[in-house]
CSV table of C-alpha atoms and ligand atoms in Angstrom, one decimal:
chain,number,residue,atom,x,y,z
B,1,MET,CA,0.0,0.0,0.0
B,2,VAL,CA,1.3,3.4,-1.0
B,3,ARG,CA,-0.3,6.3,0.9
B,4,SER,CA,0.3,9.6,-0.6
B,5,ARG,CA,-1.5,13.0,-0.5
B,6,GLY,CA,-5.0,12.5,-1.9
B,7,GLU,CA,-4.5,8.9,-2.9
B,8,THR,CA,-4.1,5.4,-1.6
B,9,TYR,CA,-2.7,2.8,-4.0
B,10,THR,CA,-3.1,-0.8,-2.9
B,11,THR,CA,-1.9,-4.0,-4.7
B,12,LEU,CA,-2.3,-7.7,-4.1
B,13,ASP,CA,-0.9,-10.8,-5.8
B,14,VAL,CA,-1.7,-14.2,-4.3
B,15,THR,CA,-1.5,-17.8,-5.4
B,16,GLY,CA,-2.9,-21.0,-4.1
B,17,VAL,CA,-6.5,-20.1,-3.9
B,18,LYS,CA,-9.5,-21.8,-5.5
B,19,PRO,CA,-9.2,-21.7,-9.3
B,20,ASN,CA,-11.7,-19.8,-11.4
B,21,ALA,CA,-13.6,-18.5,-8.3
B,22,ASN,CA,-14.5,-15.0,-7.3
B,23,HIS,CA,-12.8,-13.9,-4.1
B,24,MET,CA,-13.8,-10.9,-2.0
B,25,VAL,CA,-10.9,-9.0,-0.5
B,26,HIS,CA,-10.9,-6.0,1.9
B,27,VAL,CA,-8.4,-3.9,3.8
B,28,HIS,CA,-9.0,-4.3,7.5
B,29,GLU,CA,-8.2,-2.3,10.6
B,30,GLU,CA,-6.5,-4.9,12.8
B,31,THR,CA,-3.4,-7.0,12.1
B,32,CYS,CA,-3.8,-10.6,11.1
B,33,ALA,CA,-2.6,-11.6,14.6
B,34,SER,CA,-5.5,-9.6,16.1
B,35,ASN,CA,-8.9,-11.0,15.4
B,36,ASN,CA,-7.7,-12.2,12.0
B,37,GLY,CA,-7.8,-8.6,10.8
B,38,GLY,CA,-10.8,-7.3,12.7
B,39,ALA,CA,-13.3,-5.1,11.0
B,40,HIS,CA,-13.1,-3.5,7.5
B,41,PHE,CA,-11.0,-0.4,7.4
B,42,ARG,CA,-13.0,2.8,6.8
B,43,PHE,CA,-11.6,6.1,5.5
B,44,ASP,CA,-14.2,7.9,7.5
B,45,GLU,CA,-15.3,6.2,10.6
B,46,THR,CA,-18.3,8.4,11.0
B,47,GLN,CA,-19.7,7.0,7.8
B,48,PRO,CA,-21.1,3.5,7.3
B,49,PHE,CA,-19.3,0.5,5.9
B,50,ALA,CA,-19.6,0.8,2.1
B,51,GLU,CA,-17.4,0.2,-0.9
B,52,ALA,CA,-16.7,4.0,-1.4
B,53,ASN,CA,-15.6,4.2,2.3
B,54,GLU,CA,-13.4,1.1,2.2
B,55,ILE,CA,-10.7,-0.5,0.1
B,56,TRP,CA,-11.8,-3.5,-1.9
B,57,LEU,CA,-9.5,-5.7,-3.9
B,58,PRO,CA,-11.8,-8.5,-5.4
B,59,PHE,CA,-10.4,-10.8,-8.0
B,60,THR,CA,-11.3,-13.9,-9.9
B,61,ALA,CA,-8.6,-16.6,-9.6
B,62,ASP,CA,-7.3,-18.1,-12.8
B,63,ALA,CA,-7.2,-21.8,-13.7
B,64,THR,CA,-4.0,-22.2,-11.6
B,65,GLY,CA,-5.5,-20.5,-8.5
B,66,ALA,CA,-3.6,-17.3,-8.9
B,67,SER,CA,-5.0,-13.8,-8.5
B,68,THR,CA,-2.4,-12.1,-10.7
B,69,LEU,CA,-1.9,-8.4,-10.0
B,70,VAL,CA,-4.9,-6.8,-8.3
B,71,GLU,CA,-4.8,-3.0,-8.0
B,72,ASP,CA,-6.9,-0.4,-6.3
B,73,THR,CA,-6.6,3.4,-6.2
B,74,MET,CA,-8.8,5.4,-3.8
B,75,PRO,CA,-8.8,9.2,-4.1
B,76,ILE,CA,-8.0,9.7,-0.4
B,77,ARG,CA,-5.1,9.0,1.9
B,78,ALA,CA,-5.7,5.9,4.1
B,79,GLY,CA,-4.9,6.5,7.8
B,80,ALA,CA,-2.8,4.5,10.2
B,81,LYS,CA,-5.7,2.0,10.8
B,82,ALA,CA,-5.4,0.4,7.4
B,83,VAL,CA,-3.1,-2.5,8.4
B,84,SER,CA,-4.1,-5.8,6.8
B,85,ILE,CA,-5.7,-7.4,3.8
B,86,VAL,CA,-8.3,-10.2,4.3
B,87,ILE,CA,-9.4,-12.7,1.6
B,88,HIS,CA,-12.7,-14.3,2.1
B,89,ASP,CA,-13.7,-17.9,1.1
B,90,PRO,CA,-15.4,-17.8,-2.3
B,91,ASP,CA,-17.9,-20.4,-1.1
B,92,ASN,CA,-18.6,-18.9,2.3
B,93,GLY,CA,-18.3,-15.1,2.6
B,94,ALA,CA,-18.2,-15.3,6.4
B,95,LYS,CA,-15.1,-17.4,6.4
B,96,ARG,CA,-11.6,-15.8,6.1
B,97,ILE,CA,-9.2,-18.0,4.2
B,98,GLY,CA,-6.2,-15.6,4.1
B,99,CYS,CA,-4.8,-12.5,5.9
B,100,VAL,CA,-1.7,-10.5,5.2
B,101,ASP,CA,-0.3,-7.6,7.1
B,102,LEU,CA,0.5,-4.6,5.0
B,103,ALA,CA,4.2,-4.3,4.5
B,104,PRO,CA,6.1,-2.2,4.1
B,105,SER,CA,3.7,0.2,5.8
B,106,THR,CA,4.0,3.9,5.9
B,107,ALA,CA,1.3,4.1,8.5
B,108,ASP,CA,3.6,3.6,11.5
B,109,LEU,CA,6.0,6.4,10.5
B,110,THR,CA,6.2,9.7,12.3
B,111,TYR,CA,6.9,13.0,10.6
B,112,ASP,CA,8.3,16.0,12.4
B,113,TRP,CA,8.6,19.2,10.4
B,114,ASP,CA,10.6,22.3,10.9
B,115,PHE,CA,9.2,24.7,8.3
B,116,GLY,CA,12.2,27.0,8.5
B,117,ASP,CA,10.2,30.0,9.6
B,118,GLY,CA,10.2,29.2,13.3
B,119,THR,CA,7.2,26.9,13.2
B,120,THR,CA,6.9,23.2,13.3
B,121,GLY,CA,4.4,20.5,12.4
B,122,THR,CA,3.7,16.9,12.1
B,123,GLY,CA,2.1,14.5,9.6
B,124,ALA,CA,3.1,13.1,6.2
B,125,ASP,CA,1.6,15.9,4.2
B,126,PRO,CA,1.0,18.9,6.5
B,127,ASP,CA,-0.5,22.2,5.2
B,128,HIS,CA,1.5,25.2,6.2
B,129,THR,CA,1.1,28.8,5.1
B,130,TYR,CA,4.1,31.1,5.2
B,131,ALA,CA,3.3,34.5,6.5
B,132,GLU,CA,5.9,36.3,4.4
B,133,PRO,CA,7.5,35.8,1.0
B,134,GLY,CA,11.0,34.4,1.0
B,135,THR,CA,13.1,31.3,0.7
B,136,TYR,CA,12.8,28.8,3.4
B,137,THR,CA,14.5,25.5,4.1
B,138,ALA,CA,12.0,23.0,5.5
B,139,THR,CA,13.3,19.9,7.3
B,140,VAL,CA,11.4,16.7,7.9
B,141,THR,CA,12.5,14.0,10.2
B,142,VAL,CA,10.8,10.6,9.6
B,143,GLY,CA,10.9,8.1,12.4
B,144,SER,CA,9.0,5.0,13.4
B,145,VAL,CA,6.5,4.6,16.2
B,146,HIS,CA,8.3,1.3,16.8
B,147,ALA,CA,11.7,2.9,17.1
B,148,GLY,CA,13.7,1.2,19.8
B,149,HIS,CA,11.2,-1.7,20.1
B,150,MET,CA,11.5,-3.5,16.9
B,151,PRO,CA,14.7,-4.4,15.0
B,152,GLY,CA,15.1,-2.4,11.8
B,153,HIS,CA,12.5,0.2,12.9
B,154,ASP,CA,14.7,2.4,15.1
B,155,ALA,CA,16.3,4.6,12.4
B,156,THR,CA,15.2,8.2,11.6
B,157,THR,CA,15.8,10.0,8.4
B,158,THR,CA,16.0,13.7,7.8
B,159,ALA,CA,15.4,15.5,4.5
B,160,GLU,CA,15.5,19.1,3.6
B,161,VAL,CA,13.5,20.9,1.0
B,162,GLU,CA,13.9,24.5,-0.2
B,163,ILE,CA,10.6,26.4,-0.5
B,164,VAL,CA,10.4,29.7,-2.3
B,165,VAL,CA,7.3,31.6,-1.2
B,166,GLU,CA,6.2,34.3,-3.7
B,167,ASP,CA,4.2,37.3,-2.9
B,168,GLY,CA,0.8,35.6,-2.7
B,169,GLU,CA,-1.8,38.3,-3.1
B,170,THR,CA,-5.1,36.8,-4.0
B,171,PRO,CA,-6.1,37.7,-7.5
B,172,ASP,CA,-8.7,40.5,-7.9
B,173,THR,CA,-11.9,39.2,-9.2
B,174,THR,CA,-14.2,41.9,-7.8
B,175,ALA,CA,-15.6,44.4,-10.3
B,176,PRO,CA,-15.2,48.1,-9.4
B,177,GLN,CA,-18.2,50.4,-8.9
B,178,THR,CA,-18.6,53.5,-10.9
B,179,THR,CA,-20.0,56.8,-9.9
B,180,VAL,CA,-20.5,60.0,-11.9
B,181,THR,CA,-20.1,63.0,-9.5
B,182,ALA,CA,-20.8,65.9,-11.9
B,183,GLY,CA,-22.3,66.5,-15.3
B,184,PRO,CA,-25.3,68.0,-17.1
B,185,THR,CA,-28.8,66.9,-16.3
B,186,GLY,CA,-32.2,67.8,-17.7
B,187,THR,CA,-32.1,70.1,-20.7
B,188,VAL,CA,-29.0,72.2,-21.5
B,189,ARG,CA,-28.1,74.6,-24.2
B,190,SER,CA,-24.4,73.5,-24.5
B,191,THR,CA,-23.3,71.1,-27.1
B,192,THR,CA,-20.4,70.2,-24.9
B,193,ALA,CA,-20.8,68.1,-21.8
B,194,THR,CA,-18.3,67.4,-19.1
B,195,PHE,CA,-18.6,64.6,-16.5
B,196,ARG,CA,-16.6,63.8,-13.4
B,197,LEU,CA,-16.1,60.1,-13.0
B,198,ALA,CA,-15.1,58.1,-9.9
B,199,SER,CA,-14.5,54.5,-9.0
B,200,ASP,CA,-14.2,52.7,-5.7
B,201,GLU,CA,-10.9,51.2,-7.0
B,202,SER,CA,-8.0,52.6,-8.9
B,203,GLY,CA,-8.1,51.9,-12.6
B,204,THR,CA,-9.5,53.3,-15.8
B,205,PHE,CA,-12.9,54.2,-17.3
B,206,GLU,CA,-14.7,53.4,-20.5
B,207,CYS,CA,-17.5,55.5,-21.9
B,208,ARG,CA,-20.2,54.9,-24.4
B,209,LEU,CA,-22.1,57.8,-25.9
B,210,ASN,CA,-25.5,57.4,-27.4
B,211,GLY,CA,-25.2,53.6,-27.9
B,212,GLY,CA,-21.9,53.8,-29.8
B,213,ALA,CA,-18.8,51.8,-29.0
B,214,TRP,CA,-17.2,51.7,-25.6
B,215,ARG,CA,-14.1,53.9,-25.6
B,216,PRO,CA,-11.5,54.6,-23.0
B,217,CYS,CA,-12.2,57.8,-21.2
B,218,ALA,CA,-10.9,59.6,-18.1
B,219,SER,CA,-12.2,62.1,-15.6
B,220,PRO,CA,-13.2,64.7,-16.4
B,221,ALA,CA,-14.7,63.3,-19.6
B,222,THR,CA,-15.7,65.9,-22.1
B,223,PHE,CA,-17.9,65.3,-25.1
B,224,THR,CA,-18.3,68.0,-27.8
B,225,ASN,CA,-20.4,68.7,-30.9
B,226,LEU,CA,-23.4,67.0,-29.4
B,227,ARG,CA,-26.5,67.0,-31.6
B,228,GLN,CA,-29.8,68.5,-30.7
B,229,GLY,CA,-32.0,66.2,-28.6
B,230,ALA,CA,-31.7,63.4,-26.1
B,231,GLN,CA,-28.3,62.2,-25.0
B,232,ARG,CA,-27.3,59.0,-23.1
B,233,LEU,CA,-23.9,58.4,-21.6
B,234,GLU,CA,-22.8,55.1,-20.0
B,235,VAL,CA,-19.7,55.0,-17.9
B,236,ARG,CA,-18.0,51.9,-16.4
B,237,ALA,CA,-14.9,51.7,-14.3
B,238,VAL,CA,-12.2,49.1,-15.1
B,239,ASP,CA,-9.9,48.0,-12.2
B,240,ALA,CA,-6.2,47.3,-12.5
B,241,ALA,CA,-7.0,43.6,-12.9
B,242,GLY,CA,-9.2,44.3,-15.9
B,243,ASN,CA,-12.6,43.7,-14.1
B,244,GLU,CA,-15.3,45.9,-15.5
B,245,ASP,CA,-18.2,47.3,-13.6
B,246,ALA,CA,-21.1,45.1,-15.0
B,247,THR,CA,-23.6,47.8,-14.0
B,248,PRO,CA,-22.4,51.0,-15.7
B,249,VAL,CA,-23.7,54.4,-14.6
B,250,VAL,CA,-26.2,55.8,-17.1
B,251,ARG,CA,-26.7,59.5,-17.4
B,252,THR,CA,-29.3,61.1,-19.7
B,253,TRP,CA,-29.8,64.7,-20.6
B,254,LYS,CA,-31.0,66.8,-23.5
B,255,VAL,CA,-29.3,69.3,-25.7
B,256,ASP,CA,-31.4,72.2,-26.9
B,257,THR,CA,-29.7,74.8,-29.1
B,258,GLN,CA,-32.7,75.8,-31.1
B,259,GLY,CA,-35.1,78.7,-30.4
B,260,PRO,CA,-38.8,78.0,-30.3
B,261,VAL,CA,-40.7,77.6,-33.6
B,262,VAL,CA,-43.2,80.5,-34.2
B,263,LYS,CA,-45.6,80.1,-37.1
B,264,ASN,CA,-49.3,80.7,-38.3
B,265,LEU,CA,-49.0,84.3,-37.4
B,266,GLY,CA,-52.0,86.5,-37.5
B,267,PRO,CA,-53.6,88.7,-38.4
B,268,ARG,CA,-51.7,89.5,-41.6
B,269,GLY,CA,-52.6,92.1,-44.2
B,270,THR,CA,-55.7,94.1,-43.5
B,271,THR,CA,-58.8,93.6,-41.3
B,272,ARG,CA,-62.0,95.5,-40.7
B,273,ASP,CA,-62.2,93.9,-37.2
B,274,ARG,CA,-61.4,96.7,-34.7
B,275,THR,CA,-60.7,94.1,-32.0
B,276,PRO,CA,-58.7,91.5,-34.0
B,277,THR,CA,-57.1,88.5,-32.3
B,278,VAL,CA,-53.3,88.5,-32.6
B,279,ARG,CA,-52.2,84.8,-32.8
B,280,ALA,CA,-49.4,82.5,-33.4
B,281,VAL,CA,-48.5,78.8,-32.9
B,282,VAL,CA,-45.5,78.6,-30.7
B,283,ARG,CA,-43.7,75.4,-29.8
B,284,ASP,CA,-40.3,74.2,-28.8
B,285,GLN,CA,-38.5,71.0,-29.4
B,286,GLY,CA,-36.3,70.9,-26.4
B,287,SER,CA,-38.3,72.2,-23.6
B,288,GLU,CA,-41.8,72.8,-22.4
B,289,LEU,CA,-43.0,76.3,-23.0
B,290,ALA,CA,-45.2,78.4,-20.7
B,291,ARG,CA,-46.8,81.8,-20.9
B,292,ARG,CA,-43.9,83.4,-19.1
B,293,HIS,CA,-41.6,82.5,-22.0
B,294,LEU,CA,-43.6,84.7,-24.4
B,295,THR,CA,-43.4,88.5,-24.7
B,296,LEU,CA,-45.8,90.2,-27.0
B,297,ARG,CA,-45.6,93.9,-28.0
B,298,ILE,CA,-48.2,95.7,-30.0
B,299,ASP,CA,-46.9,98.9,-31.4
B,300,GLY,CA,-44.1,98.7,-28.9
B,301,LYS,CA,-46.3,98.2,-25.9
B,302,LYS,CA,-46.1,95.0,-23.9
B,303,VAL,CA,-49.4,93.1,-23.6
B,304,GLY,CA,-50.4,90.0,-21.7
B,305,VAL,CA,-51.0,87.0,-23.8
B,306,ARG,CA,-52.9,83.7,-23.4
B,307,TYR,CA,-50.9,80.6,-24.2
B,308,ASP,CA,-52.3,77.1,-24.3
B,309,ALA,CA,-49.3,74.7,-23.9
B,310,ARG,CA,-51.5,71.8,-25.1
B,311,THR,CA,-52.3,73.2,-28.5
B,312,ASP,CA,-49.2,75.6,-28.6
B,313,ARG,CA,-51.6,78.5,-29.5
B,314,MET,CA,-50.8,82.0,-28.3
B,315,THR,CA,-53.6,84.7,-28.6
B,316,TRP,CA,-54.2,88.2,-27.6
B,317,THR,CA,-57.3,90.2,-28.2
B,318,SER,CA,-57.6,93.9,-27.9
B,319,GLY,CA,-60.0,94.9,-25.1
B,320,ARG,CA,-61.0,98.1,-26.9
B,321,ALA,CA,-61.2,99.2,-30.6
B,322,MET,CA,-57.8,99.5,-32.2
B,323,SER,CA,-57.0,102.7,-34.1
B,324,ILE,CA,-57.4,102.7,-37.8
B,325,GLY,CA,-54.1,102.1,-39.5
B,326,ARG,CA,-51.0,100.0,-39.5
B,327,HIS,CA,-50.0,98.0,-36.3
B,328,THR,CA,-46.7,96.3,-35.5
B,329,VAL,CA,-46.6,93.0,-33.6
B,330,ARG,CA,-43.4,91.8,-32.1
B,331,LEU,CA,-43.3,88.4,-30.4
B,332,VAL,CA,-40.2,87.2,-28.5
B,333,VAL,CA,-40.1,83.6,-27.2
B,334,VAL,CA,-37.2,82.4,-25.1
B,335,ASP,CA,-37.2,78.7,-24.3
B,336,ALA,CA,-36.3,77.3,-20.9
B,337,VAL,CA,-32.6,77.2,-21.6
B,338,GLY,CA,-32.4,80.6,-23.2
B,339,ASN,CA,-32.7,80.0,-26.9
B,340,ARG,CA,-34.6,83.0,-28.4
B,341,THR,CA,-36.9,83.4,-31.4
B,342,THR,CA,-38.2,86.9,-32.4
B,343,LYS,CA,-41.0,87.4,-34.9
B,344,THR,CA,-42.2,90.8,-36.2
B,345,TRP,CA,-45.3,91.2,-38.4
B,346,ARG,CA,-47.8,94.0,-39.3
B,347,PHE,CA,-51.4,94.3,-40.1
B,348,THR,CA,-53.7,97.2,-41.0
B,349,VAL,CA,-57.1,98.0,-39.5
B,350,ARG,CA,-59.4,99.5,-42.1
B,351,ARG,CA,-62.7,101.2,-41.8
C,1,LIG,CA1,-11.5,44.9,-8.3
C,2,LIG,CA1,-22.0,49.8,-11.1
C,3,LIG,CA1,-35.5,75.0,-27.9
């Protein structure tokens, strides 16, 4: 039996058993001299007896009564209790027809480690973590629990191994989180937008404007020549390990560089109506208009208008008869972000 880290390799080769018969074979936890091997060895004594928790080496003997080589590999290290192999009678499973003590055994060896960093340990394959990077010489002294009691078992052997411990920082697999701390919101007149970007880790940023490609960007990130209308900027931080924020920050705003549209002006030409209604249709692409955005002057004198934001219609009707003759209308509309449209038109009141 070879016990190594994460594996137990067991072999068996017997002769002189019943030819052409199936033989059950198990590793047991007592020596052959003690109860003929005792109970089955279990890797985990808290778990029931079962093939996966034991070492089985069944074979079918050949015509000469030989097993030929039987091998078994289990993906776990067998402890010190695996000490013998028992062969059962092919005709009576309760009867044991053979037992052999495992030899040479590694189960009765002792291991004393000096890890070279001032700490020690025991066991064939100890786990040890070095606190600091560096080069260490670890020393293991292997002895026998029977040292001094059994001939040939009283020697100890010492071996050294050089261990180089590198700076073992755990790799960064955590994505950074992005924040945008400044930048335009709502509707703005400027076709240039500047944003301040931040991340909870050091690294870089990538920006995507209006659904285009992701491009490297930095804080402050400035975008120029923006077109009229809605804008959408996405920003994601990328950390030094290349992890990207999977949930980019999204900022939306509107650029409005155009003055309101003023049309359907009236009245035009001449009218016999001494109380005509001055009217226009006024709307704006970028922002909602309200009455306060409209300034109407009749013959240079400011008058109060009505404005229906739902239908975009502006009206003003003279409360008293206008004088006969030509009148000048001047309408100034300034949208919410300061874009201005001025319209001037004339009409004549006739008798
Ligand atoms: Ca990270
Ligand atoms: Ca995020
Ligand atoms: Ca506008």
